[in-house]
Short mmCIF file of C-alpha atoms in Angstrom, two decimals:
data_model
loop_
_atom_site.label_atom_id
_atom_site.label_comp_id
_atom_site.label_asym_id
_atom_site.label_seq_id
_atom_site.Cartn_x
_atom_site.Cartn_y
_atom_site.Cartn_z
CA UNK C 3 56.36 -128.51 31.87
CA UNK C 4 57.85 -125.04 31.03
CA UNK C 5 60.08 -125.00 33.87
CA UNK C 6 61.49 -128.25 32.78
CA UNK C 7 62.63 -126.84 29.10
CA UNK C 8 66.05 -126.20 28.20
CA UNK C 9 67.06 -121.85 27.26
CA UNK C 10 67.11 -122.83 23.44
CA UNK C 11 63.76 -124.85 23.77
CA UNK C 12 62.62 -121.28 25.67
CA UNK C 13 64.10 -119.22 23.14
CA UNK C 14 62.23 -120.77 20.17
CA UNK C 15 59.05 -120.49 22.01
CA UNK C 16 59.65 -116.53 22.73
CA UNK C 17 60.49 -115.81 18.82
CA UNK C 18 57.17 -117.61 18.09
CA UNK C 19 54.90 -116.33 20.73
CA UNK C 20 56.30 -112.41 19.86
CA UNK C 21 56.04 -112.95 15.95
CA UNK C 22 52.92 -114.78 15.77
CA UNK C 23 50.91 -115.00 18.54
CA UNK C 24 51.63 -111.35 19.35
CA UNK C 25 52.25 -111.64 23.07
CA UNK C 26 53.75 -109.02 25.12
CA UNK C 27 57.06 -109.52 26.03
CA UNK C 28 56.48 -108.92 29.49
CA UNK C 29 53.67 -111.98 29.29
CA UNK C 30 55.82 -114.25 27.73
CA UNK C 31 59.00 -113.21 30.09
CA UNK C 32 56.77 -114.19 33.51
CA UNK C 33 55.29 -117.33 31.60
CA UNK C 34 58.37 -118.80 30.74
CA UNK C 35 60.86 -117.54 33.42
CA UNK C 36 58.90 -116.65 36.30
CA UNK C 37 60.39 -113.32 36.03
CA UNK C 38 63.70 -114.44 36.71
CA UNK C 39 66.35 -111.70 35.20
CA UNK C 40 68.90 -114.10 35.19
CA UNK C 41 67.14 -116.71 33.46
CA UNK C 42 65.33 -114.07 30.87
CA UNK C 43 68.86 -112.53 30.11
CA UNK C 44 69.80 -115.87 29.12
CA UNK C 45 66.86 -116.89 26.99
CA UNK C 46 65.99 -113.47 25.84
CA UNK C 47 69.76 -113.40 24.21
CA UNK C 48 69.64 -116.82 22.81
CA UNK C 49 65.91 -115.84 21.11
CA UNK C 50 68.12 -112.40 20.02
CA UNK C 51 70.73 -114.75 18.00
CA UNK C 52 68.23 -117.39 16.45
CA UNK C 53 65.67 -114.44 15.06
CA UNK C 54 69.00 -112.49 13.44
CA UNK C 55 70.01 -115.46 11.96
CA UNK C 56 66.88 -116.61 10.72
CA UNK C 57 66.72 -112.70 8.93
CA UNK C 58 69.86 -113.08 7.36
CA UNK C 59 68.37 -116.51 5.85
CA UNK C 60 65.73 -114.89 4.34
CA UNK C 61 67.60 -111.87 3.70
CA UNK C 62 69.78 -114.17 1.23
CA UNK C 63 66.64 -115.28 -0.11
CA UNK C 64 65.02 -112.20 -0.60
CA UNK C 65 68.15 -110.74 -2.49
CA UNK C 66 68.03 -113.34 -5.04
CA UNK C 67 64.45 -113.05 -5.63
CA UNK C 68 63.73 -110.72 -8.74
CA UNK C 69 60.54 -109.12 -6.92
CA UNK C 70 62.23 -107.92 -3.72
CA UNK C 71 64.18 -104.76 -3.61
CA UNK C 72 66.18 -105.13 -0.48
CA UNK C 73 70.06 -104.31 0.77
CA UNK C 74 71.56 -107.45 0.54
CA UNK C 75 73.97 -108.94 3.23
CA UNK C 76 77.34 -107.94 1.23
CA UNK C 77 75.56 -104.28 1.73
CA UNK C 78 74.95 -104.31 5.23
CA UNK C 79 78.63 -106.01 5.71
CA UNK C 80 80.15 -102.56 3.68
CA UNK C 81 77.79 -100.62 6.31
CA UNK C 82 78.99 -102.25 9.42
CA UNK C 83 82.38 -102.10 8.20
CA UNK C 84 81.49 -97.78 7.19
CA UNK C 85 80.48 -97.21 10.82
CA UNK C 86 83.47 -98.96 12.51
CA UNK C 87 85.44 -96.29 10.69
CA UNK C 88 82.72 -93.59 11.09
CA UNK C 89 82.29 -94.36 14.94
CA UNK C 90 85.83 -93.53 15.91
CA UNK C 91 85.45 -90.12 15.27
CA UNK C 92 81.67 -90.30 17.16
CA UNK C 93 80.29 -90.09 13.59
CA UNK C 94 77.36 -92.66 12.08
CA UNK C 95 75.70 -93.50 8.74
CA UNK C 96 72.50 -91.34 8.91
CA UNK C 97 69.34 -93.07 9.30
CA UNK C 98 68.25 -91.78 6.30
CA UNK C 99 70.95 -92.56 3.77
CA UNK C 100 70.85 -93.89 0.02
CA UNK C 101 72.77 -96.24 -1.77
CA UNK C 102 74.57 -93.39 -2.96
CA UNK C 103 75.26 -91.38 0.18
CA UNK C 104 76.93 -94.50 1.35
CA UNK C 105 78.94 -94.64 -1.53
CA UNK C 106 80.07 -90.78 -1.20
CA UNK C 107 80.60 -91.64 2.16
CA UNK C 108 82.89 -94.45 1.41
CA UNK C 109 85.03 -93.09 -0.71
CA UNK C 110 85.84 -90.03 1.75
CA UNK C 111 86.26 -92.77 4.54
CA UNK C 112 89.45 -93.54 2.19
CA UNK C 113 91.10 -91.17 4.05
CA UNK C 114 88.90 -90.28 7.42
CA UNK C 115 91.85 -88.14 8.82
CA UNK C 116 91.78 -86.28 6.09
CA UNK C 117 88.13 -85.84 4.72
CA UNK C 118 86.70 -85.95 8.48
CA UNK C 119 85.23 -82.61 8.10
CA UNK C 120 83.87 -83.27 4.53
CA UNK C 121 82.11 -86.53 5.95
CA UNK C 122 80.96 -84.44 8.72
CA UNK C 123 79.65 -81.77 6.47
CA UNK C 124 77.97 -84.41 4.04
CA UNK C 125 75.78 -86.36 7.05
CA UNK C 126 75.00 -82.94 8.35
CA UNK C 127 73.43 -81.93 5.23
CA UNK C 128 71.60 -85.10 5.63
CA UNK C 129 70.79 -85.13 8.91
CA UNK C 130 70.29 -81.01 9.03
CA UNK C 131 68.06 -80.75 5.94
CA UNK C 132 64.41 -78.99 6.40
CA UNK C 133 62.57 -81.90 5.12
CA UNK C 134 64.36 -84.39 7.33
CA UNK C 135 63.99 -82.77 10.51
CA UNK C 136 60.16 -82.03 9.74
CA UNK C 137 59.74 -85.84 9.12
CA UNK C 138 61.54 -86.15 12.45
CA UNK C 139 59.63 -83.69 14.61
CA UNK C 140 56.14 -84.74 13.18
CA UNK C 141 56.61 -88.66 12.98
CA UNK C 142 58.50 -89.37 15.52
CA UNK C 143 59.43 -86.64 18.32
CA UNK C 144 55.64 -85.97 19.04
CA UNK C 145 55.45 -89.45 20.28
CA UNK C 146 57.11 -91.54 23.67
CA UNK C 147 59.58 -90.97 24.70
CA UNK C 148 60.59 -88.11 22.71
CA UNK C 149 56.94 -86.03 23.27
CA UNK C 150 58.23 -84.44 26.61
CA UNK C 151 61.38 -82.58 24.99
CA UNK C 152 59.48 -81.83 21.16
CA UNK C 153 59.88 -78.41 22.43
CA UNK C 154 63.72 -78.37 23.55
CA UNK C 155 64.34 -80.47 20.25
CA UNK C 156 62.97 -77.69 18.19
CA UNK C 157 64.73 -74.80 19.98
CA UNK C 158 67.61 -77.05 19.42
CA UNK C 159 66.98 -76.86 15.59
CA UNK C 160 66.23 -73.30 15.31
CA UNK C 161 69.39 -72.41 16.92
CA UNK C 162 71.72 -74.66 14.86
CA UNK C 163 69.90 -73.18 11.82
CA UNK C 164 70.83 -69.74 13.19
CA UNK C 165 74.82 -70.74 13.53
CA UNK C 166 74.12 -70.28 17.36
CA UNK C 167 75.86 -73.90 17.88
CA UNK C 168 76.17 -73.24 21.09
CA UNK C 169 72.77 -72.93 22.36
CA UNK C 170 72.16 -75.95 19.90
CA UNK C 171 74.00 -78.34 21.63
CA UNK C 172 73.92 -77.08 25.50
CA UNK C 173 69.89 -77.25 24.53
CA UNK C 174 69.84 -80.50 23.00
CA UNK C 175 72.83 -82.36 25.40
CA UNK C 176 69.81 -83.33 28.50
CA UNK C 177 67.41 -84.55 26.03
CA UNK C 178 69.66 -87.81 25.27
CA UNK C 179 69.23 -88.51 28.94
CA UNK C 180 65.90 -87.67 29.21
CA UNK C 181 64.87 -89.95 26.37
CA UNK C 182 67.01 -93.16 27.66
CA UNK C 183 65.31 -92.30 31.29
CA UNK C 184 61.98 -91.96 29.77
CA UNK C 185 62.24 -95.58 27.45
CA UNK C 186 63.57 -97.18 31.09
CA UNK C 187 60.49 -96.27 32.89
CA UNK C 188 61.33 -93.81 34.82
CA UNK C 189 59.61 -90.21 34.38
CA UNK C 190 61.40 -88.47 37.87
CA UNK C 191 59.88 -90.63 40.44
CA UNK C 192 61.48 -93.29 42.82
CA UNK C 193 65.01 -94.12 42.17
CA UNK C 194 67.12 -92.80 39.16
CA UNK C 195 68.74 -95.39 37.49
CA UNK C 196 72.34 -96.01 37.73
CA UNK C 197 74.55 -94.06 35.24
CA UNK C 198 75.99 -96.91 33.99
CA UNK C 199 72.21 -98.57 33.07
CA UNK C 200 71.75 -95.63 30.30
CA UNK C 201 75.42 -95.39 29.22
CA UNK C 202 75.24 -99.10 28.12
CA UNK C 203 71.21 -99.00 27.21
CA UNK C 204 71.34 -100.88 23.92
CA UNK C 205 74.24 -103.67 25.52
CA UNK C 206 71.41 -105.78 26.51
CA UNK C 207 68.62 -104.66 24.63
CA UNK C 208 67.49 -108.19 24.19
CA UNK C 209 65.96 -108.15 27.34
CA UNK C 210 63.41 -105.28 26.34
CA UNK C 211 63.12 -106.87 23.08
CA UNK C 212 64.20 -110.02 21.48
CA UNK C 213 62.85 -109.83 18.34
CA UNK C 214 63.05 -105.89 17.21
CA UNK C 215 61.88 -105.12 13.45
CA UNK C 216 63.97 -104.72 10.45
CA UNK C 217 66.43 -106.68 13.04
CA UNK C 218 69.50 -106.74 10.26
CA UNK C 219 69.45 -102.60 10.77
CA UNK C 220 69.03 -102.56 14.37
CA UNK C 221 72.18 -104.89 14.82
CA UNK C 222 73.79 -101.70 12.90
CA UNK C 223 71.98 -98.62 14.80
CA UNK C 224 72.16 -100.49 18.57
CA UNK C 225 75.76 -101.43 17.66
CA UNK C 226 76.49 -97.95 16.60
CA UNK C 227 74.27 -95.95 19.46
CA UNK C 228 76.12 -98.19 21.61
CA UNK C 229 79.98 -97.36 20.85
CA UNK C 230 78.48 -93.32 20.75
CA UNK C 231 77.08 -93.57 23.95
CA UNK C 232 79.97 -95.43 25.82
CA UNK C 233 82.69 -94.52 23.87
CA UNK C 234 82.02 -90.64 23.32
CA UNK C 235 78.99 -89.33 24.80
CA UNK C 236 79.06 -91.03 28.38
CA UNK C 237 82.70 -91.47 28.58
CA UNK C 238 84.07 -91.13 32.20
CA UNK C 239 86.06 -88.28 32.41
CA UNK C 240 88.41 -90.08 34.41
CA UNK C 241 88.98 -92.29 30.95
CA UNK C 242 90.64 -89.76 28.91
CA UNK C 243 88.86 -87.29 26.57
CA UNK C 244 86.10 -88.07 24.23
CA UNK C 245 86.52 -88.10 20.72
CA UNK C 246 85.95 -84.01 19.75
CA UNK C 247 85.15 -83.35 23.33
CA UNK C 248 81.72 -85.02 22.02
CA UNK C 249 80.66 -85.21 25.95
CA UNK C 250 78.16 -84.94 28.07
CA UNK C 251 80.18 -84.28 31.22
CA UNK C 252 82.85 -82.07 29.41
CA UNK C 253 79.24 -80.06 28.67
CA UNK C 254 77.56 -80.23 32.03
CA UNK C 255 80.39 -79.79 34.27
CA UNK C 256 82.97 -77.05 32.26
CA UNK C 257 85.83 -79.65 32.90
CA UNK C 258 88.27 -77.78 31.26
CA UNK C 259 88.46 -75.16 28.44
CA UNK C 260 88.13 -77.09 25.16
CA UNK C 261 85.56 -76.18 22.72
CA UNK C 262 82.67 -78.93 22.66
CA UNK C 263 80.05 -77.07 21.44
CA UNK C 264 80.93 -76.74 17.99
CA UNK C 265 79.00 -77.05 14.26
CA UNK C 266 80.20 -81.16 14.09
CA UNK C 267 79.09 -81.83 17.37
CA UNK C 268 76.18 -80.55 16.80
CA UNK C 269 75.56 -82.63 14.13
CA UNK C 270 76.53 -85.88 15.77
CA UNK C 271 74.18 -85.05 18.91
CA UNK C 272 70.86 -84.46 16.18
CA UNK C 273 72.48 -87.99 14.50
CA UNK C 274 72.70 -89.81 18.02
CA UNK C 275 69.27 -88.22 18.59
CA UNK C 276 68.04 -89.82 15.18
CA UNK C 277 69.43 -93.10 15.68
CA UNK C 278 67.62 -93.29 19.27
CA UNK C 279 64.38 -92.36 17.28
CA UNK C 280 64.92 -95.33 14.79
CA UNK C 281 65.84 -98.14 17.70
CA UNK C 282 63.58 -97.30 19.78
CA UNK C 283 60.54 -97.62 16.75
CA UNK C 284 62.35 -100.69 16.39
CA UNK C 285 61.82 -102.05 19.25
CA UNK C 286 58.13 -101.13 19.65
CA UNK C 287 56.88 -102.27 16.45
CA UNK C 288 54.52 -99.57 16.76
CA UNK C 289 52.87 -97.26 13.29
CA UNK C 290 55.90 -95.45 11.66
CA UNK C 291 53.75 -92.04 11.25
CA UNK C 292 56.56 -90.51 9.46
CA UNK C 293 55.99 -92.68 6.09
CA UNK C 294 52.10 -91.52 6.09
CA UNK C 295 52.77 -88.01 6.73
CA UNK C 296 51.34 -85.65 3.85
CA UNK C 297 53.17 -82.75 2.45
CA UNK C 298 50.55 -80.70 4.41
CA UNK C 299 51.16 -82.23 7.54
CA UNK C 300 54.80 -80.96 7.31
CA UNK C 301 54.02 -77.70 5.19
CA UNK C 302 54.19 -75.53 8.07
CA UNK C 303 57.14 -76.71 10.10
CA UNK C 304 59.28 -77.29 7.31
CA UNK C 305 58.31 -73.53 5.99
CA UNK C 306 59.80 -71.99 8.92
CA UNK C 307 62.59 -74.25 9.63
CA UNK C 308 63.51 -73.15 5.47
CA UNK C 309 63.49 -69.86 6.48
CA UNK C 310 65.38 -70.46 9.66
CA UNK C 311 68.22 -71.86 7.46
CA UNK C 312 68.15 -69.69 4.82
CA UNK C 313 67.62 -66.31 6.80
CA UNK C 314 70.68 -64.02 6.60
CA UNK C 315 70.10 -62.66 9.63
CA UNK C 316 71.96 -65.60 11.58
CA UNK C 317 73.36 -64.55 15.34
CA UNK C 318 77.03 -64.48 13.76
CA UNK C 319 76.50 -61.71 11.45
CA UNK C 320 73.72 -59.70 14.51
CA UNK C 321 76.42 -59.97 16.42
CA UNK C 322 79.10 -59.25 14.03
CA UNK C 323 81.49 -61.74 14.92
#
């Protein structure tokens, strides 16, 4: 009987056996496609495009209702349109970010050529901030897959907050990797997966998960983490240079003699890392700790990483440079 449906017949069934009967994905992949890839790609995409547009339905509805604070869709439209701008220059609304950040944010996007290093400057205070990063390392980077680099994340963080940008990034760089290898499955055993799989990780992200939360922001993130990843990050060097020599190989590999680890990049890698944080809750559907976390649980971390940041004794003035 299954066999016989139609992919949009399939696809209706797989947004209403993941939203209300709860079924694993994996389940409901072998019940309805035998495990055929091709086949799931197909169905999995189609179930992708019916769930979005069934949230922006009730997104419209939800705006108009007097009861329900919410972005509305003209909102997420002026975001979309922010981060085509913003993702040129390997730069992306923070994950974080108020109604009036964006608006800040907007306005310097007037003139991106101009105000890039303002923008930059503005989502690294964001992104940077004591509070933020303690949310970060408590609710989400003590958890799969981010629990096997918690440690290399917060040398990362102590040595941005010291100006030692270098050691920031070259520390932080393999964790990206890491993480994407880690959320495919594969923890150093058996075959590595092809460069290409993690460079375009969120192009087909249906396939993991057709029906991610808060699905109207993960369009914007995956969208966003994609372009980084592809664009910037993962570029082939045999493509030209990335944006800001924002690039992995450029880091690994010394290609040539252009400075790459600098304060922005820096920033974007801790914003990339962010956004990877935020999909990949998105896609689990699993207890946000960092909305239940008390100012005690925090207290401690974010009391050394304010003294980190506010300690005059920063590498740049040890070493007198």
């Amino acid at each position: 009987m299954i066999k016989a449906l139609k992919s949009k017949e399939k696809a209706k069934i797989v947004v209403h056996r993941i939203l209300s009967d709860k079924q694993p994905i994996d389940q409901i992949k072998k019940e309805l496609t035998n495990n055929d890839e091709s086949e799931w790609f197909r169905v999995s995409k189609l179930a992708y495009k019916n769930y979005y547009q069934e949230q922006r339905k009730q997104r419209e509805i939800d705006a108009r209702s007097p009861n329900v604070a919410c972005t509305n869709l003209d909102e997420i439209k002026e975001i979309l349109d922010l981060n085509g701008k913003l993702i040129e220059h390997a730069l992306c609304i923070t994950t974080q970010v108020t109604k009036h950040d964006l608006r800040t944010i907007m306005d310097l996007s007037q003139d991106i050529p101009k105000n890039e290093h303002k923008i930059s400057d503005y989502l690294g205070n964001l992104t940077m901030e004591p509070r933020w990063r303690s949310l970060q390392k408590k609710g989400r980077f003590e958890d799969f897959p981010f629990n096997a680099f918690s440690r290399i994340i917060e040398a990362s963080v102590l040595s941005y907050y010291s100006q030692n940008y270098i050691s920031s990034f070259l520390t932080l760089v393999p964790v990206i990797e890491g993480t994407l290898l880690r959320w495919m499955g594969y923890n150093g055993n058996g075959k590595k997966p092809e460069f290409e799989d993690y460079r375009k990780f969120f192009e087909n992200f249906h396939v993991r998960q057709p029906c991610p939360g808060n699905v109207l922001f993960y369009e914007i993130y995956s969208k966003a983490a994609l372009s980084i990843l592809t664009n910037h990050f993962y570029k082939p060097s045999d493509q030209g240079n990335a944006y800001s020599n924002f690039n992995r190989h450029l880091a690994a590999h010394l290609l040539n003699d252009s400075p790459f680890a600098t304060k922005e990049n820096c920033i974007r890698l801790f914003i990339l890392l962010d956004i990877l944080s935020l999909l990949y809750f998105y896609e689990n559907k699993g207890l946000d700790r960092q909305f239940y976390l008390t100012p005690e649980d925090i207290g401690s971390t974010f009391h050394v990483y304010t003294l980190c940041q506010h300690s005059k004794n920063n590498i740049h003035e040890l070493l007198n440079v």
